[in-house]
Coordinates of C-alpha atoms and ligand atoms in Angstrom, one line a residue:
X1 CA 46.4 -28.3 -120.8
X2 CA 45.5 -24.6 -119.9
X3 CA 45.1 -25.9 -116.2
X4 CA 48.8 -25.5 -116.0
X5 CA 49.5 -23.0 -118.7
X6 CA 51.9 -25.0 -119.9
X7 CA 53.9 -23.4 -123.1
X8 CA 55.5 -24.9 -125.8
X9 CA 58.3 -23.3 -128.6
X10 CA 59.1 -24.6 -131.5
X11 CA 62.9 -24.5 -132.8
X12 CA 62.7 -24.9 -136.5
X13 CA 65.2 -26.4 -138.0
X14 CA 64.2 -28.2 -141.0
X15 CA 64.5 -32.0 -140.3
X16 CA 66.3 -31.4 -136.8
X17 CA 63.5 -29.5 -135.1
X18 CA 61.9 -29.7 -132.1
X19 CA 60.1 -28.8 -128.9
X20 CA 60.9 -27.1 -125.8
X21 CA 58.0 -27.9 -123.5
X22 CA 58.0 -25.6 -120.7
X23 CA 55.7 -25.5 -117.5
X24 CA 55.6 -26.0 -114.2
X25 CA 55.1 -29.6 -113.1
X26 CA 55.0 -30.1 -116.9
X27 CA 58.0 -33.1 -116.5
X28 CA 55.0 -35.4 -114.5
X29 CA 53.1 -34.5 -117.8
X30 CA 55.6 -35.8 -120.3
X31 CA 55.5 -39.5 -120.1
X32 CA 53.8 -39.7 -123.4
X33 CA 55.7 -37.3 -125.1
X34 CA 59.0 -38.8 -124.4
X35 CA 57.2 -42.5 -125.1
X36 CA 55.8 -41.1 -128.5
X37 CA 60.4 -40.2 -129.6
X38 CA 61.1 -43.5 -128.6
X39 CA 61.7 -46.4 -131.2
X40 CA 61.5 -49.0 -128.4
X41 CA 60.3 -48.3 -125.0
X42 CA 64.0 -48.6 -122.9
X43 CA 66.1 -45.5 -122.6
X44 CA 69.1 -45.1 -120.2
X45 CA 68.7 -41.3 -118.2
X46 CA 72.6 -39.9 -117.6
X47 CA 72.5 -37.3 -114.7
X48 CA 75.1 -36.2 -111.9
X49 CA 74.5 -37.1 -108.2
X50 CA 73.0 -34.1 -106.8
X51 CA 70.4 -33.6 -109.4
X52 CA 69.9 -37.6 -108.9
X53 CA 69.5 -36.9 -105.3
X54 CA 66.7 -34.8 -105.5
X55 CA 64.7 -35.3 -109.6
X56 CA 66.0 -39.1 -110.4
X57 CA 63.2 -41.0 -108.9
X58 CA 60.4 -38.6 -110.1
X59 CA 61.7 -38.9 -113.7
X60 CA 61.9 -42.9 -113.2
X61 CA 58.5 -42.9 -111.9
X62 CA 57.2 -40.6 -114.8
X63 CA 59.2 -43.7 -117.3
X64 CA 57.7 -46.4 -115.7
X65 CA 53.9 -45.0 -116.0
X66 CA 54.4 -44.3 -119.6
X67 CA 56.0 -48.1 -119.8
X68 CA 59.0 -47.0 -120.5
X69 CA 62.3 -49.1 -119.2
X70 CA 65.4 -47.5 -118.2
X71 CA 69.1 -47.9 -116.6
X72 CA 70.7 -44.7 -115.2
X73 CA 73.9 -43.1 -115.2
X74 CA 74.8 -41.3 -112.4
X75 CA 78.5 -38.9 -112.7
X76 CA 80.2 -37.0 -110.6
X77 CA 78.9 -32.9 -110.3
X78 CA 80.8 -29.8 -111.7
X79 CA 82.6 -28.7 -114.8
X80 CA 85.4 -31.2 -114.4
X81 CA 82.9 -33.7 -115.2
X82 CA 82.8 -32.3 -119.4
X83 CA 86.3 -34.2 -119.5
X84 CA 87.6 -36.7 -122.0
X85 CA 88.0 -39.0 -119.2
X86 CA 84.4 -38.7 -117.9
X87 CA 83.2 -38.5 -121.8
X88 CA 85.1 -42.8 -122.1
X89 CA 83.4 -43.3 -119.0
X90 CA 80.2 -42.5 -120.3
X91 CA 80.5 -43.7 -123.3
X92 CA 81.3 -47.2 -122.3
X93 CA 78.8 -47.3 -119.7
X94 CA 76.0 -46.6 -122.9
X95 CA 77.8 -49.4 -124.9
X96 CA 77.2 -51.8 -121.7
X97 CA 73.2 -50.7 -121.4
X98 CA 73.6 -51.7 -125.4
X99 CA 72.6 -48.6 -126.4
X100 CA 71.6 -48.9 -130.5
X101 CA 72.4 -46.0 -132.8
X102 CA 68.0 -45.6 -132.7
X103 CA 67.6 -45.0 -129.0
X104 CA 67.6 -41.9 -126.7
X105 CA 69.4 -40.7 -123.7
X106 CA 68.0 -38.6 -121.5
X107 CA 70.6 -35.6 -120.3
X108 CA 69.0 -34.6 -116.9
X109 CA 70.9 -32.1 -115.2
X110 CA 72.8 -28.4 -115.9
X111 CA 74.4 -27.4 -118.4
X112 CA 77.6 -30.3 -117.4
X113 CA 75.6 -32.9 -118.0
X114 CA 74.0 -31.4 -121.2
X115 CA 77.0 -30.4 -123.0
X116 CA 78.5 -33.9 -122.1
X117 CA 75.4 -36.1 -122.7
X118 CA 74.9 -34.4 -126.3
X119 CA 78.5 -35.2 -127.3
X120 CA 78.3 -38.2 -126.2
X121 CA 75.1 -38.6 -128.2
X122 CA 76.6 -36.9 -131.3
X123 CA 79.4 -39.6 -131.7
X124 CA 78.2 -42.9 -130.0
X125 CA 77.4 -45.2 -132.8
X126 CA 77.8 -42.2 -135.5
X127 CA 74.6 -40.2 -134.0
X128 CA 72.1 -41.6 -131.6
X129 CA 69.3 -39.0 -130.0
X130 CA 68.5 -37.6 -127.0
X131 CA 66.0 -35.7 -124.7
X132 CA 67.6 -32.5 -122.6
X133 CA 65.9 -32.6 -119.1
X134 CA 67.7 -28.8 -118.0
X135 CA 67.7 -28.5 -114.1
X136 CA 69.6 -25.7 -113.7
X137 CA 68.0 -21.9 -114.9
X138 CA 70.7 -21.6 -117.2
X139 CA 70.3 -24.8 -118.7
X140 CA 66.7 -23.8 -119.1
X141 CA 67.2 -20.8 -120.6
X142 CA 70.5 -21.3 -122.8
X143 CA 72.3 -24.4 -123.1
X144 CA 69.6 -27.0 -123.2
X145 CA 68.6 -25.4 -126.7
X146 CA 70.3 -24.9 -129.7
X147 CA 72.6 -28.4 -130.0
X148 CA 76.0 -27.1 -128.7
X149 CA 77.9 -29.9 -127.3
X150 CA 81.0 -29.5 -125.9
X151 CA 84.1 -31.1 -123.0
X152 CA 86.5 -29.2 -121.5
X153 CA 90.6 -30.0 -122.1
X154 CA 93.5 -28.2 -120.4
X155 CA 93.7 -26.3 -123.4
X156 CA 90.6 -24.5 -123.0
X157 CA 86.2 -24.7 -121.9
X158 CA 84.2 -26.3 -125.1
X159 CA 87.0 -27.0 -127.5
X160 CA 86.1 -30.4 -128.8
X161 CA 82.4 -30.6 -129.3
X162 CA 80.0 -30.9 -132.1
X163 CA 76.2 -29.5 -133.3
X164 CA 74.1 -32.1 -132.3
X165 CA 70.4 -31.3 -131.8
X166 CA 68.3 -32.7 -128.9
X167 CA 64.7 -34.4 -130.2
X168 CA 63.0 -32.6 -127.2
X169 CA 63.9 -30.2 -124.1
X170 CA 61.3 -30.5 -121.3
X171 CA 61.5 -27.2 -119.4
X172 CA 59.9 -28.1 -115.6
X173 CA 60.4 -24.9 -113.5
X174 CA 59.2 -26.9 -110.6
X175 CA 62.8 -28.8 -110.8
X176 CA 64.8 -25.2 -109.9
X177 CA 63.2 -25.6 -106.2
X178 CA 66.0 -27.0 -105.3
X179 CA 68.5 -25.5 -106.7
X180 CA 70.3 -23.0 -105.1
X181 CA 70.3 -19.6 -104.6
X182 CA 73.7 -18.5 -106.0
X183 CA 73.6 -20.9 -109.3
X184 CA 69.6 -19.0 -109.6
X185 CA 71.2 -15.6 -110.1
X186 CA 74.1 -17.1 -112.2
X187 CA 71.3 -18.6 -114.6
X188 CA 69.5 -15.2 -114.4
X189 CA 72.7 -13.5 -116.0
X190 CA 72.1 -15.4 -119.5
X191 CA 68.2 -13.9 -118.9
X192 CA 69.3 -10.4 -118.9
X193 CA 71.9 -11.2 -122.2
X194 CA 68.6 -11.6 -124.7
X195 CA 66.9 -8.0 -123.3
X196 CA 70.0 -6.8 -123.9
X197 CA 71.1 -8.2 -127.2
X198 CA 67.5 -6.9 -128.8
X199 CA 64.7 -6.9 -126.6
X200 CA 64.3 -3.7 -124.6
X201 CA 60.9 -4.4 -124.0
X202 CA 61.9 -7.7 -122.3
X203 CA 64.6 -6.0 -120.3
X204 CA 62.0 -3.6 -118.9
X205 CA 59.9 -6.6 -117.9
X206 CA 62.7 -7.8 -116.1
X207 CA 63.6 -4.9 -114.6
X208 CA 60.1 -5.2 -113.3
X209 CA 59.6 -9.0 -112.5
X210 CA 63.2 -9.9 -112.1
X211 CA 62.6 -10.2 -108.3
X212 CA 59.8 -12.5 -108.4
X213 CA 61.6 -14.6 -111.0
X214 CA 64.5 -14.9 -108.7
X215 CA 62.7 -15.9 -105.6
X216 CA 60.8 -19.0 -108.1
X217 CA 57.5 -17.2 -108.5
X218 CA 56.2 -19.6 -110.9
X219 CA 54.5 -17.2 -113.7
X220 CA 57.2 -14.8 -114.0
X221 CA 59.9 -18.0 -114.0
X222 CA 57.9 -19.9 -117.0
X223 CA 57.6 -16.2 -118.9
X224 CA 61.4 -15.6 -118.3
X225 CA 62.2 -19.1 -119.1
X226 CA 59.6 -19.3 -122.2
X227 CA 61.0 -15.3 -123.4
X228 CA 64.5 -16.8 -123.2
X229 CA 63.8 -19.8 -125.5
X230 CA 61.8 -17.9 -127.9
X231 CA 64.8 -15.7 -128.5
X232 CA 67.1 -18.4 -128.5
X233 CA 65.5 -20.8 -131.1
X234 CA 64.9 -17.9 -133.6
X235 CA 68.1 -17.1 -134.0
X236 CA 69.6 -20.9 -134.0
X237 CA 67.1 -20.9 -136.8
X238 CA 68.3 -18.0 -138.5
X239 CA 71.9 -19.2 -137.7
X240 CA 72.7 -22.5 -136.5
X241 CA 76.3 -23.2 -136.9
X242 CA 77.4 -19.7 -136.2
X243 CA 78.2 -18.5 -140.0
X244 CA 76.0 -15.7 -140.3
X245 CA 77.0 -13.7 -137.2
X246 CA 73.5 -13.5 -136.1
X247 CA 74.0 -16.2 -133.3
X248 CA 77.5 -15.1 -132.6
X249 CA 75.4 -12.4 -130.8
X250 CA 74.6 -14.8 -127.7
X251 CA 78.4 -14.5 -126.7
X252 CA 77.4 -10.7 -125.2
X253 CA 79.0 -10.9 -122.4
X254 CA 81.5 -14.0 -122.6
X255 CA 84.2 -13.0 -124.5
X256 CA 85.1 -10.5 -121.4
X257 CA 83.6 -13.3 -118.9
X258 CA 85.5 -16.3 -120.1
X259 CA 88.7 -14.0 -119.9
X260 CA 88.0 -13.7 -116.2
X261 CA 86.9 -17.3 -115.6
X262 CA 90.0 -18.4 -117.4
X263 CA 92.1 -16.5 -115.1
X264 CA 90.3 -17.6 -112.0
X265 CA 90.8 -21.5 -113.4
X266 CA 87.1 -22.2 -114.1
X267 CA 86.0 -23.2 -110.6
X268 CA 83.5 -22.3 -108.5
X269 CA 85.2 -18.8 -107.4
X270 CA 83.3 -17.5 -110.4
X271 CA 80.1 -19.3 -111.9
X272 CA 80.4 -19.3 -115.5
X273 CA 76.6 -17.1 -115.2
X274 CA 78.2 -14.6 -113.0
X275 CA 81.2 -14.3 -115.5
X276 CA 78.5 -13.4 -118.0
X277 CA 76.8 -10.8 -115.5
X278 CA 80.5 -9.2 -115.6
X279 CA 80.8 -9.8 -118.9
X280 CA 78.3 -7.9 -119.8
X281 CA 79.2 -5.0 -117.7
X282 CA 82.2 -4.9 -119.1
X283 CA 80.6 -5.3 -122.5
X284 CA 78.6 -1.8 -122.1
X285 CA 81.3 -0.3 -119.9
X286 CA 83.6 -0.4 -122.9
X287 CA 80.6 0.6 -125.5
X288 CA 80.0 3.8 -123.0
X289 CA 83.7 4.4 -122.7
X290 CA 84.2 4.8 -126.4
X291 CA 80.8 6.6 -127.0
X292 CA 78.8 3.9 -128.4
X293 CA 76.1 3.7 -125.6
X294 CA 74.6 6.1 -123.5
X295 CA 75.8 6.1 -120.0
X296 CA 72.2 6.1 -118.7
X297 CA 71.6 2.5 -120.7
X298 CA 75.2 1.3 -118.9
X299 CA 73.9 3.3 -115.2
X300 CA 70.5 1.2 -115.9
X301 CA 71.9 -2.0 -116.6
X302 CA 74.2 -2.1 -113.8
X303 CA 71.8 -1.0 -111.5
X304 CA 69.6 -3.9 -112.7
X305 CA 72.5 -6.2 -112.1
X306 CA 73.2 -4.6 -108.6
X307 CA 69.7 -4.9 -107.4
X308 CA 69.8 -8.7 -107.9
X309 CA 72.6 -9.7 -106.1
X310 CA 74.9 -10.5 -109.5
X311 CA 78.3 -8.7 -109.7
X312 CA 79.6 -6.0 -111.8
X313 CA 83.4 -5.5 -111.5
X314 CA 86.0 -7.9 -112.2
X315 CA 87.2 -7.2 -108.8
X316 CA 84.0 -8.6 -106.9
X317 CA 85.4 -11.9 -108.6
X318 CA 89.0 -11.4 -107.1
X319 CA 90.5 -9.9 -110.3
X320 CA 93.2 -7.7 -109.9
X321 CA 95.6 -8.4 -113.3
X322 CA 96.6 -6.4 -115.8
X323 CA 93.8 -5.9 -119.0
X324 CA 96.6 -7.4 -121.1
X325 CA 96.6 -10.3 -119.2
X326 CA 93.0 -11.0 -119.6
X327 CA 93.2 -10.1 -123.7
X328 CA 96.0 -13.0 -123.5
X329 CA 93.2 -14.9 -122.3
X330 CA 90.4 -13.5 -124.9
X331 CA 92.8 -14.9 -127.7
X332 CA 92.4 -18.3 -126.9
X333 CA 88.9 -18.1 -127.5
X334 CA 87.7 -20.3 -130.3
X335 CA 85.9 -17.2 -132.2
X336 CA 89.3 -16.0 -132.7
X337 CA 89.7 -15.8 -136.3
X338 CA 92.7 -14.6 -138.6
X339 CA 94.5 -13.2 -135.2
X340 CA 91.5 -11.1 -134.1
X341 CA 88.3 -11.8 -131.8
X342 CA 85.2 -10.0 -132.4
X343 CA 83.3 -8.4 -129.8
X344 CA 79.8 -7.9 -129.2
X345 CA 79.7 -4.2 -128.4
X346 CA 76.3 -2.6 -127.8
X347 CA 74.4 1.0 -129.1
X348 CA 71.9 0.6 -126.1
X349 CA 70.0 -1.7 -124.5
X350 CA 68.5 -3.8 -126.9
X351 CA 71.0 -2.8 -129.5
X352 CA 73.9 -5.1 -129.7
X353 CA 75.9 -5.7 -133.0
X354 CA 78.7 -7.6 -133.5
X355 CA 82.5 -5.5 -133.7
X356 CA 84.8 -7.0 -135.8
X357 CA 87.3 -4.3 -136.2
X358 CA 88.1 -3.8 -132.5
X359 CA 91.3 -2.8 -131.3
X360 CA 92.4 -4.9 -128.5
X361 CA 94.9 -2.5 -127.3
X362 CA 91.9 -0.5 -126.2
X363 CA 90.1 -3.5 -124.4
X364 CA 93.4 -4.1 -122.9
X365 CA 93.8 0.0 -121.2
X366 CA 90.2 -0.1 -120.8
X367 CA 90.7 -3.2 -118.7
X368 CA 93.8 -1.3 -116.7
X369 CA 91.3 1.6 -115.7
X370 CA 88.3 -0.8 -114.5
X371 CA 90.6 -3.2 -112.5
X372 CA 92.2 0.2 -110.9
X373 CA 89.2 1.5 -109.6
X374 CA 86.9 -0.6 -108.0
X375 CA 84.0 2.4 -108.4
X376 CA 83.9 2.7 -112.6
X377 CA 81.4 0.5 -112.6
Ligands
LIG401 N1 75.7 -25.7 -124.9 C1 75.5 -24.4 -124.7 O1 75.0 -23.7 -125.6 C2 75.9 -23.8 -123.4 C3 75.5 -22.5 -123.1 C4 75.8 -22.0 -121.9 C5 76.6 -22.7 -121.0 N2 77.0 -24.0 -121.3 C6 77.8 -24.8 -120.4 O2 77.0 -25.1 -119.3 C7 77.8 -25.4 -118.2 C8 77.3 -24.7 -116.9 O3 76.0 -25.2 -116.7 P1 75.3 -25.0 -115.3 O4 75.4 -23.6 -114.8 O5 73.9 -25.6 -115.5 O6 76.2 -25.9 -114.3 P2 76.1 -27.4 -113.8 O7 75.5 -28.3 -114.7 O8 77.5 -27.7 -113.2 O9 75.1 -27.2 -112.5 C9 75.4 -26.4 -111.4 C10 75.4 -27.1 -110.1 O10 74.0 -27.3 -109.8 C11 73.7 -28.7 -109.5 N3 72.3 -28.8 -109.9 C12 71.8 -28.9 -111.1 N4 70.5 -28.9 -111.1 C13 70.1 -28.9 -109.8 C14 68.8 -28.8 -109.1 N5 67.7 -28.8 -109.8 N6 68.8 -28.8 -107.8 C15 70.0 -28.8 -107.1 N7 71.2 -28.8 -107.6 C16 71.3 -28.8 -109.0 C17 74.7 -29.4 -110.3 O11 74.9 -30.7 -109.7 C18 75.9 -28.6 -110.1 O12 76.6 -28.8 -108.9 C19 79.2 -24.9 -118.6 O13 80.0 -26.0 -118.8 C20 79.0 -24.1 -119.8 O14 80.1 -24.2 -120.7 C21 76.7 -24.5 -122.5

């Protein structure tokens, strides 16, 4: 309905495609979609406690007008939750509601519960489907689309997983009112990755609206949220299992991030978002440093970053090892193919490529000289 300007994108994908329906309010509006993906009307809605706290109720209430019955789930908060432990736990728990292999779960939460729910969805019965309710703004903008599902093991973040394709992500900017402040900007991080990767003309608007999209101002949130998805769902259509190197280009900024959250333990020292922000510092830093990008695109994007609150420097997060250290870390990465990693380097902003000939003894001394002054970038 144009009343609320509610938006919808498509994610093509052949049989697998779907919806993101994005708006504000719009999750009080989707009783009938979510009714019309159902084979029977009974679905079981897997969140974490302090999303329950505050959106649990208004989704039951949205179920129960559509005539749609439901159990709940409710898990513990926080990355330790994407566990094997957590992912039994789960699954049992569907097995109990008698979940059959034709029904949907509903993921509400961050990107936690996502990642979890759609593994849990992937391999429960062989394949049942499900409906991402995103909470957070990074879940809204990233991980809520595109059918990455993942847990955690001591080993490393997101190495068991598997593709498995939500039937619908309802978008409701209205649920980020209560999140807080600090996991905003962290979201916001995975924003500024798409101007960067190819979209200068988005950047700029960001540069622009950033602010108001930050402090919940509802049209610039649904544009940045609505921007975000379109980039994100044309390139899982151009490249949905990461063979063509097209969608290897998200990972701007989180090869040098999930270094730095792997030293810090991934806890909440450093939100994964705000490992991106640095990240991607780091990301243009080095593409500066070896004459790739223009230092006015790395002065520009780090005084974007600056301006709204995110940090720049591994040392904001703590960091003080050695660059060889945090290549150690880089290795473990599951991109790491044949012994090296590739790198999403960047010509400008807007202009990111893929690197797959980069020398990680240069990462490494480029890492020395940031980490030894706390003013390079
Ligand atoms: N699948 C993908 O493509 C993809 C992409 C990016 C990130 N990820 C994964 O996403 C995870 C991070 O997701 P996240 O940042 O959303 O973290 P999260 O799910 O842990 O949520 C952050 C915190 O906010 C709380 N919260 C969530 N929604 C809220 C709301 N509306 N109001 C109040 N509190 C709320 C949660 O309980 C949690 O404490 C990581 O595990 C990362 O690996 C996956």
């Amino acid at each position: 309905m144009t009343r609320h300007a509610d938006q919808t994108v498509r994610v093509e994908l052949a049989n697998r495609s779907y919806d993101i329906s994005i708006g504000d309010g719009i999750l009080a509006r989707s009783g009938p979609a979510i009714a019309a993906l159902l084979r029977r009307p009974f679905t079981v809605i897997v969140t974490d406690s302090n999303v329950a706290s505050h959106h649990l109720a208004g989704l039951e209430a949205v179920l129960a007008t559509a005539g749609i019955t439901h159990e709940h789930i409710i898990l513990p908060p926080g990355e330790h939750t994407k566990s094997f432990a957590h992912l039994e736990q789960l699954c049992r728990a569907l097995l109990a509601h008698e979940l059959e292999r034709s029904d949907t779960i509903i993921a509400l939460g961050g990107g936690v519960i996502g990642d979890l729910v759609g593994f849990a969805a992937a391999i429960l019965k062989r394949g049942c489907n499900f409906i991402q309710i995103p909470t957070t703004l990074l879940a809204q903008v990233d991980s809520s689309v595109g059918g990455k599902t993942a847990i955690d093991t001591p080993e490393g973040k997101n190495l068991i997983g598997a593709f498995h394709q939500p039937s619908l992500v309802i978008a409701d900017t209205r649920l980020l009112e209560t999140l807080p402040s600090r996991q905003m900007r962290a979201g916001y991080a995975e924003i500024v990755k798409y101007g960067l990767i190819d979209s200068p003309g988005f950047f700029e608007w960001l540069d622009q609206h950033g602010s108001d999209l930050l402090a919940g101002e509802s049209t610039a949130l649904a544009h940045g949220v609505r921007e975000s998805c379109l980039r994100k769902a044309a390139i899982v259509t151009e490249d949905e299992r990461e063979t063509t190197g097209a969608r290897a280009l998200l990972n701007l900024g989180h090869t040098f991030g999930h270094a730095l959250e792997a030293e810090l333990g991934f806890g909440e020292t450093l939100l994964h978002g705000e490992a991106v922000a640095i990240g991607c510092a780091l990301a243009f830093g080095y593409s500066a440093h070896v004459g790739l990008c223009p230092n006015h695109d790395l002065q520009r994007l780090l005084a974007h970053l600056k301006r709204l609150g995110l940090p720049v420097h591994p040392r904001q997060a703590g960091i003080t090892c050695s660059g060889a250290r945090l290549v150690h870390h880089m290795m473990q990465d599951k991109k790491r193919s044949g012994g090296t990693l590739p790198f999403v380097l960047a010509r400008g902003i807007g202009a990111a490529y893929l690197a797959k000939d980069v020398a990680l003894e240069s990462i490494s001394a480029y890492l020395d000289q940031v980490i030894a002054s706390p003013v390079m970038l």
